[in-house]
mmCIF file of C-alpha atoms in Angstrom:
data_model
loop_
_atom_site.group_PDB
_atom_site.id
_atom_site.type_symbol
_atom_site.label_atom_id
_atom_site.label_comp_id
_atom_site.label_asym_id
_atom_site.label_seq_id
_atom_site.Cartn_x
_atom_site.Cartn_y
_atom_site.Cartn_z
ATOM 1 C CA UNK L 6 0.000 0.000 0.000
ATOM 2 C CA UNK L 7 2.762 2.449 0.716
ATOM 3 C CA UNK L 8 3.663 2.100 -2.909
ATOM 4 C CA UNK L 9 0.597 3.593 -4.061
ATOM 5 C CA UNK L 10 0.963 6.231 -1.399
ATOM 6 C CA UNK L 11 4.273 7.249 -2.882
ATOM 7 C CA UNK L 12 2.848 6.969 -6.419
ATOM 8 C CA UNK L 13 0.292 9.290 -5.699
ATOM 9 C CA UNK L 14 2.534 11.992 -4.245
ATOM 10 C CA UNK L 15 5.073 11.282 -7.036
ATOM 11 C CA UNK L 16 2.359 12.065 -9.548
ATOM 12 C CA UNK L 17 1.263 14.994 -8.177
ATOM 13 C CA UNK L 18 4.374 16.089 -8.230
ATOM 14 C CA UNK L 19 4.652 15.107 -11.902
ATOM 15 C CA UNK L 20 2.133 17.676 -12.386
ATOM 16 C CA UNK L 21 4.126 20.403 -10.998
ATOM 17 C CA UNK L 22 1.850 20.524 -7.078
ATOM 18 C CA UNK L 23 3.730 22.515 -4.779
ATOM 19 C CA UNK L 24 5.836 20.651 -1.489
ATOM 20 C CA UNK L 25 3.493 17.168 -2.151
ATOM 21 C CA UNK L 26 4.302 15.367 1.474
ATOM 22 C CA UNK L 27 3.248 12.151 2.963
ATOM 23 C CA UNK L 28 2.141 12.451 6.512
ATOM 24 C CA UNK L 29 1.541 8.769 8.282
ATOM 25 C CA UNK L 30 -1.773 9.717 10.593
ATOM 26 C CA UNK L 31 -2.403 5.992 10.996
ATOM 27 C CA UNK L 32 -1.524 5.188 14.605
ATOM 28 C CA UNK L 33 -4.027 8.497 15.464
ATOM 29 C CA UNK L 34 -6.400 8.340 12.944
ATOM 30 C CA UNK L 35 -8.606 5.163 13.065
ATOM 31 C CA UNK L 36 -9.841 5.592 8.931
ATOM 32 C CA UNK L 37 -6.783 6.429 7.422
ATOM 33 C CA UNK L 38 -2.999 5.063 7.092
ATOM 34 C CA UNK L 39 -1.600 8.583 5.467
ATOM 35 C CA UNK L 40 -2.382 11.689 4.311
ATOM 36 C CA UNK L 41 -1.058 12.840 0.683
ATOM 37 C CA UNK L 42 -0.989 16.980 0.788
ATOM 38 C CA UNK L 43 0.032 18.796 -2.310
ATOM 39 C CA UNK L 44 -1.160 21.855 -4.056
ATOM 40 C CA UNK L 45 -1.393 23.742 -6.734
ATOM 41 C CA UNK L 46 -1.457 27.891 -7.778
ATOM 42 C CA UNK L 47 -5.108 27.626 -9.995
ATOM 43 C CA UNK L 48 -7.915 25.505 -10.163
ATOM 44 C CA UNK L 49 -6.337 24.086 -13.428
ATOM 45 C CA UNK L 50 -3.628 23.413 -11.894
ATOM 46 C CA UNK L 51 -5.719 21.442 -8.775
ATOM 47 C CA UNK L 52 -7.592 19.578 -11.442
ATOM 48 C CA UNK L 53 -4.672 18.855 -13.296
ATOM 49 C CA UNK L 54 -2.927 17.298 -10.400
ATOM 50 C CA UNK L 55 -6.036 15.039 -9.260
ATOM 51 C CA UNK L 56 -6.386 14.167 -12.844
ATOM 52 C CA UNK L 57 -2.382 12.721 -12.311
ATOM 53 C CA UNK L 58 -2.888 11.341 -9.343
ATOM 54 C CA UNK L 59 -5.765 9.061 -10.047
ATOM 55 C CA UNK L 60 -4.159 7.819 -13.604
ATOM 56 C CA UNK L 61 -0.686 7.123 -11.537
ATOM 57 C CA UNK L 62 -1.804 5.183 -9.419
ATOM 58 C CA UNK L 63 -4.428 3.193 -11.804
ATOM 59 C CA UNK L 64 -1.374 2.542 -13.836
ATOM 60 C CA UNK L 65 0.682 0.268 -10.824
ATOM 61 C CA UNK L 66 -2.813 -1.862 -10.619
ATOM 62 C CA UNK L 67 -4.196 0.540 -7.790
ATOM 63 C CA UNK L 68 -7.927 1.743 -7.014
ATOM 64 C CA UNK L 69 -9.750 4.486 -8.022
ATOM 65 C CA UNK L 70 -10.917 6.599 -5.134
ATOM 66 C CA UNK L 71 -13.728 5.230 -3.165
ATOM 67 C CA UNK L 72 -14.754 9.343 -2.552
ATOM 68 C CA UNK L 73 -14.120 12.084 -4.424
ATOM 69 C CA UNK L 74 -15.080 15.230 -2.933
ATOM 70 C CA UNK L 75 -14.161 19.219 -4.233
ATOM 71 C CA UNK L 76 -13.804 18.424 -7.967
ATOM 72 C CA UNK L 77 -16.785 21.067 -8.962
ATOM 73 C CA UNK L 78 -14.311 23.427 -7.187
ATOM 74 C CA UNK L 79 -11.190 22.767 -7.191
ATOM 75 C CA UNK L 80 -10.102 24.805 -4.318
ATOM 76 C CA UNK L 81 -9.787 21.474 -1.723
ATOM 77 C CA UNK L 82 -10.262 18.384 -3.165
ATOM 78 C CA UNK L 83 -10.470 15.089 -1.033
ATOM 79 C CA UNK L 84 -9.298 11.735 -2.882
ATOM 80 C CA UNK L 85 -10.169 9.120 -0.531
ATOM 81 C CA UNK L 86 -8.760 5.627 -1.276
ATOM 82 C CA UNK L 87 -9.818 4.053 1.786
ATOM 83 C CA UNK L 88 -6.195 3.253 3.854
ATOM 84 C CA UNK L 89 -5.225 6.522 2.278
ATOM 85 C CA UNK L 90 -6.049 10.009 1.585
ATOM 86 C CA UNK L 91 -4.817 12.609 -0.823
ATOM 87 C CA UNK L 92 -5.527 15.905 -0.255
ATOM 88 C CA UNK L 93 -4.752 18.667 -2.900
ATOM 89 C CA UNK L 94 -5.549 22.079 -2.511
ATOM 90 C CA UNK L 95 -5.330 25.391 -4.366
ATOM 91 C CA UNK L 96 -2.116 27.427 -2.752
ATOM 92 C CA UNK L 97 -4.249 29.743 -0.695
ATOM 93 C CA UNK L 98 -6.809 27.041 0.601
ATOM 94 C CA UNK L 99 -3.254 24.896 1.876
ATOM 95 C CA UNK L 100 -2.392 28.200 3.499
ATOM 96 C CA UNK L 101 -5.326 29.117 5.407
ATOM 97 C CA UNK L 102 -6.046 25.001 6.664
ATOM 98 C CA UNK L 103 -2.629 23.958 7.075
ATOM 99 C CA UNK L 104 -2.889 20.658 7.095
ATOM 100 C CA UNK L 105 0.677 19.734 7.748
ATOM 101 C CA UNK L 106 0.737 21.982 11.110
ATOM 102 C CA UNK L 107 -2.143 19.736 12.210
ATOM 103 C CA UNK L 108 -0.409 16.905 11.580
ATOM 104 C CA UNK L 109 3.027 18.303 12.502
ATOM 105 C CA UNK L 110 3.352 15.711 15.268
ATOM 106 C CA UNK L 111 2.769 13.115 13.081
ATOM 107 C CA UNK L 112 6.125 11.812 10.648
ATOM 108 C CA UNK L 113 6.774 12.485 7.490
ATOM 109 C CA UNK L 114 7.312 9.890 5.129
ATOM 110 C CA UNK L 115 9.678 10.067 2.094
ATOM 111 C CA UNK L 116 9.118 9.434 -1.629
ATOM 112 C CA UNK L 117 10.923 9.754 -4.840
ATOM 113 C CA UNK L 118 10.068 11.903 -7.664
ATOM 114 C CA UNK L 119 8.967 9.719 -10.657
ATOM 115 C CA UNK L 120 8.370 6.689 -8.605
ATOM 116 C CA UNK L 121 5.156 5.404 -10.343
ATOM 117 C CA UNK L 122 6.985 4.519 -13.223
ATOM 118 C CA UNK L 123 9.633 2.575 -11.442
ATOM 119 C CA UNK L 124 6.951 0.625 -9.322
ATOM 120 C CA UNK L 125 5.483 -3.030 -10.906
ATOM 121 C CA UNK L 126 1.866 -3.178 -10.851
ATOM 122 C CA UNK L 127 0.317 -4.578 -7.688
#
C-alpha cells in the first residue's frame, strides 16, 4: 500500500503541485494510514494534479478513489482511497487550513520523484 501512497505523491508532483508530502496519521487516525498533501497555484492546476494522481496510481494496478469530494471546485479536493487520503488544494486554501501543522506531530514519510513509473503493478 505504501507504494501507491508514494505513487500518488510522485504524480502529483509530476504535475508540478507545490511541497506534495506524505504524513503517516495511521496510529491516530482510526480511517486512514496517510495523508497525501500537495497543491497547486489555480484551479487548473488542482484539477490537473487530481487528474495525475488518479491515472498514476491506476497505472501500478491501484484503485480508483472510493470518494471524491471538491472536484466542482477545485479549491480542496479530497481523494479518498480508503487506507489513504490525498488531499490537494489550491495554494491559498493549503495556506489558510494547514494541514501539515495539524499533523506536525505526526512523521513524514519520504518518496521519490517519478516513482510510479519505477513501481510493478500490484
Amino acid at each position: 500500500m505504501l507504494s501507491l501512497v508514494r505513487c500518488a505523491a510522485a504524480s502529483a508532483d509530476d504535475k508540478k503541485a507545490s511541497e506534495p508530502l506524505i504524513i503517516d496519521v495511521g496510529e491516530v487516525f482510526a480511517i486512514s494510514d496517510y495523508f497525501v498533501i500537495a497543491s497547486g497555484a489555480s484551479t487548473r492546476q488542482v484539477h490537473a494534479i487530481v487528474g495525475g494522481v488518479e491515472e498514476g496510481v491506476r497505472r501500478i494496478g491501484g484503485p480508483s478513489p472510493v470518494r471524491l469530494e471538491g472536484v466542482d471546485e477545485c479549491e480542496w479536493v479530497l481523494m479518498d482511497y480508503g487506507s489513504f487520503v490525498v488531499h490537494v488544494f489550491k495554494q491559498e486554501q493549503r495556506d489558510f487550513y494547514q494541514l501539515e501543522r495539524l499533523w506536525g506531530d505526526r512523521p513524514l514519510i519520504t518518496w521519490e520523484p517519478n516513482l510510479h513509473s519505477e513501481v510493478e503493478p500490484a
